[in-house]
Structures are given as structure tokens and as C-alpha cells.
C-alpha positions as a LaTeX table, in Angstrom:
\begin{tabular}{lrrr}
\hline
Residue & $x$ (\AA) & $y$ (\AA) & $z$ (\AA) \\
\hline
Met1 & 17.01 & $-11.22$ & 2.30 \\
Ala2 & 13.76 & $-9.31$ & 1.85 \\
Tyr3 & 11.75 & $-8.70$ & $-1.29$ \\
Leu4 & 10.74 & $-5.28$ & $-2.56$ \\
Val5 & 7.10 & $-4.93$ & $-3.58$ \\
Ile6 & 6.02 & $-1.93$ & $-5.63$ \\
Ile7 & 2.29 & $-1.21$ & $-5.73$ \\
Asp8 & 1.09 & 1.31 & $-8.32$ \\
Arg9 & $-2.68$ & 0.99 & $-8.25$ \\
Gly10 & $-4.59$ & 1.88 & $-5.12$ \\
Tyr11 & $-7.30$ & $-0.69$ & $-5.59$ \\
Arg12 & $-7.54$ & $-3.78$ & $-7.72$ \\
Gly13 & $-10.52$ & $-5.95$ & $-7.42$ \\
Ser14 & $-14.19$ & $-5.64$ & $-6.80$ \\
Ala15 & $-16.70$ & $-6.00$ & $-4.04$ \\
Glu16 & $-16.75$ & $-9.71$ & $-4.84$ \\
Ala17 & $-12.97$ & $-10.05$ & $-4.37$ \\
Gln18 & $-12.70$ & $-7.80$ & $-1.33$ \\
Phe19 & $-11.12$ & $-10.52$ & 0.79 \\
Phe20 & $-7.73$ & $-10.18$ & $-0.92$ \\
Asp21 & $-6.18$ & $-6.87$ & $-1.93$ \\
Ala22 & $-2.51$ & $-6.31$ & $-2.80$ \\
Leu23 & $-1.56$ & $-4.99$ & 0.64 \\
Tyr24 & $-3.20$ & $-7.94$ & 2.37 \\
Gly25 & $-1.28$ & $-10.24$ & 0.04 \\
Val26 & 1.99 & $-8.55$ & 0.99 \\
Glu27 & 1.11 & $-8.96$ & 4.65 \\
Met28 & 0.50 & $-12.71$ & 4.26 \\
Leu29 & 3.34 & $-13.48$ & 1.82 \\
Gly30 & 5.84 & $-11.42$ & 3.78 \\
Asp31 & 5.45 & $-13.79$ & 6.71 \\
Gln32 & 6.16 & $-16.78$ & 4.50 \\
Leu33 & 9.04 & $-15.31$ & 2.51 \\
Gly34 & 11.06 & $-13.76$ & 5.31 \\
Gly35 & 10.07 & $-10.16$ & 4.84 \\
Met36 & 9.08 & $-7.57$ & 2.30 \\
Asp37 & 9.53 & $-3.84$ & 1.91 \\
Val38 & 6.70 & $-1.96$ & 0.23 \\
Val39 & 6.69 & 1.08 & $-2.05$ \\
Leu40 & 3.39 & 2.83 & $-2.67$ \\
Arg41 & 3.27 & 4.70 & $-5.99$ \\
Gly42 & 0.57 & 6.00 & $-8.29$ \\
Thr43 & $-2.92$ & 5.96 & $-6.78$ \\
Ser44 & $-1.75$ & 3.66 & $-3.98$ \\
Val45 & $-0.03$ & 6.63 & $-2.26$ \\
Thr46 & $-3.40$ & 7.45 & $-0.70$ \\
Ala47 & $-3.08$ & 4.33 & 1.48 \\
Ala48 & $-0.25$ & 6.06 & 3.37 \\
Leu49 & $-2.31$ & 9.08 & 4.42 \\
Ala50 & $-2.94$ & 9.57 & 8.13 \\
Asp51 & $-6.71$ & 9.69 & 7.96 \\
Thr52 & $-8.68$ & 8.10 & 10.77 \\
Thr53 & $-12.11$ & 8.33 & 9.17 \\
Pro54 & $-13.41$ & 4.97 & 7.97 \\
Pro55 & $-13.68$ & 4.50 & 4.21 \\
Pro56 & $-17.15$ & 5.27 & 2.85 \\
Gly57 & $-19.52$ & 2.50 & 1.92 \\
Leu58 & $-20.26$ & 1.64 & $-1.68$ \\
Arg59 & $-23.91$ & 2.15 & $-2.61$ \\
Val60 & $-25.29$ & $-0.33$ & $-5.13$ \\
Gly61 & $-28.95$ & 0.47 & $-5.56$ \\
Pro62 & $-30.52$ & 0.30 & $-2.11$ \\
Thr63 & $-27.63$ & $-1.72$ & $-0.67$ \\
Val64 & $-24.60$ & $-0.19$ & 1.02 \\
Val65 & $-21.49$ & $-2.40$ & 0.98 \\
Asn66 & $-19.34$ & $-1.31$ & 3.91 \\
Thr67 & $-17.02$ & $-4.29$ & 4.17 \\
Leu68 & $-14.56$ & $-3.26$ & 1.45 \\
Ala69 & $-10.85$ & $-3.45$ & 2.11 \\
Asp70 & $-9.31$ & $-0.59$ & 4.10 \\
Pro71 & $-5.82$ & $-0.02$ & 2.68 \\
Arg72 & $-4.81$ & 2.26 & 5.56 \\
Arg73 & $-5.53$ & $-0.55$ & 8.01 \\
Ser74 & $-3.35$ & $-2.81$ & 5.89 \\
Val75 & $-0.50$ & $-0.27$ & 5.89 \\
Arg76 & $-0.73$ & $-0.01$ & 9.69 \\
Ala77 & $-0.66$ & $-3.81$ & 9.98 \\
Leu78 & 2.46 & $-3.98$ & 7.80 \\
Leu79 & 4.17 & $-1.33$ & 9.91 \\
Asp80 & 3.21 & $-3.19$ & 13.09 \\
Lys81 & 4.98 & $-6.27$ & 11.68 \\
Gly82 & 8.14 & $-4.26$ & 11.04 \\
Thr83 & 7.73 & $-3.94$ & 7.28 \\
Ala84 & 9.36 & $-0.87$ & 5.76 \\
Val85 & 6.66 & 1.09 & 3.92 \\
Tyr86 & 7.78 & 3.82 & 1.53 \\
Val87 & 5.55 & 6.30 & $-0.26$ \\
Asp88 & 6.58 & 7.96 & $-3.51$ \\
Glu89 & 7.01 & 11.73 & $-3.03$ \\
Pro90 & 6.37 & 12.55 & $-6.72$ \\
Gly91 & 3.22 & 10.45 & $-6.49$ \\
Leu92 & 1.99 & 12.41 & $-3.49$ \\
Ala93 & 2.78 & 15.68 & $-5.26$ \\
Ala94 & 0.87 & 14.59 & $-8.36$ \\
Phe95 & $-2.30$ & 14.42 & $-6.25$ \\
Gly96 & $-1.54$ & 17.62 & $-4.32$ \\
Leu97 & $-0.74$ & 15.57 & $-1.21$ \\
Asp98 & 2.95 & 16.43 & $-0.84$ \\
Arg99 & 2.34 & 18.11 & 2.54 \\
Ala100 & $-0.35$ & 15.71 & 3.74 \\
Pro101 & 0.37 & 13.92 & 7.02 \\
Leu102 & 1.26 & 10.24 & 6.66 \\
Ile103 & 0.64 & 7.26 & 8.88 \\
Pro104 & 3.46 & 7.30 & 11.46 \\
Gly105 & 6.30 & 5.08 & 10.25 \\
Val106 & 5.71 & 5.55 & 6.52 \\
Ile107 & 8.82 & 6.94 & 4.82 \\
Arg108 & 8.67 & 9.51 & 2.00 \\
Val109 & 11.06 & 8.69 & $-0.83$ \\
Asp110 & 11.55 & 9.31 & $-4.53$ \\
Ser111 & 10.91 & 5.75 & $-5.72$ \\
Ala112 & 13.00 & 6.32 & $-8.86$ \\
Leu113 & 16.05 & 6.55 & $-6.57$ \\
Leu114 & 15.20 & 3.19 & $-4.99$ \\
Ala115 & 16.14 & 1.45 & $-8.23$ \\
Ala116 & 19.80 & 1.80 & $-7.23$ \\
Arg117 & 19.07 & $-0.47$ & $-4.23$ \\
Trp118 & 17.18 & $-3.20$ & $-6.08$ \\
Gly119 & 20.24 & $-5.46$ & $-6.00$ \\
Ala120 & 20.01 & $-5.63$ & $-2.22$ \\
Tyr121 & 16.68 & $-7.46$ & $-2.47$ \\
Ala122 & 16.00 & $-11.12$ & $-3.20$ \\
Gly123 & 13.55 & $-9.92$ & $-5.84$ \\
Val124 & 11.52 & $-6.92$ & $-6.92$ \\
Trp125 & 7.83 & $-7.45$ & $-7.57$ \\
Phe126 & 5.36 & $-5.08$ & $-9.17$ \\
Leu127 & 1.78 & $-5.61$ & $-7.98$ \\
\hline
\end{tabular}
């Protein structure tokens, strides 16, 4: 039985903790726990957008940090592993992205309606 992971914030961490973001954690833990489904809500809905441009670097004084996590790459990796990735339609609409193209395989859903299916999961985690 899979777990349901709900991610509300698009980025948690810092340049110093770039080696482990929430989506990467889901990718690694999903392998160990027998599977996870992911719901992207809040600012994390932007990780589902079908944009092929690399994320911009972060300028700190004269230094450009261009090794930050790429959440879209993480979403693609999850989809490649067979993870169901849902994106919250009201969340997309809140940012004016309701018609924006998504990464192929990402499913639009009203995440409030997913609550009726929580009992089908081994657990529901909010990250």
C-alpha cells in the first residue's frame, strides 16, 4: 500500500542544504517504503509546469550558485519511476497557471477531493 505525500511549499531549504529537497526525499523514500503518490499544492505547483529552461542561478555578491535543486527534474524522475504525481487545480489557478502546460504524466486534480481517498493509503504525509 502506497503513501500519499502532500507538498505545499515549492522550496524549503537553502543553498547550503541543496542536496536534499522534499521531492528528492520522496524519490528516495518511495523506493524504500513501497511507493508514494505525490500531490503538489501551494507554491509547489510550479514544479509541475512543462518548462524546459534551466532554473536561473542565484547571485550572491560576485558568485553565481547554479547547482540548486531543480524541482521539475525531480518531478520527471518520480514520473519515470511510476509515481503518481497530482497537481492542485485551485493552486494553479491561484497563480494564473490554470491553462499552463504540465509535464507529461502529471494529473490535474482538486486536492480537496483527494481527502475522500486518504483511507486507501498506508499514511498521508504533509511535507
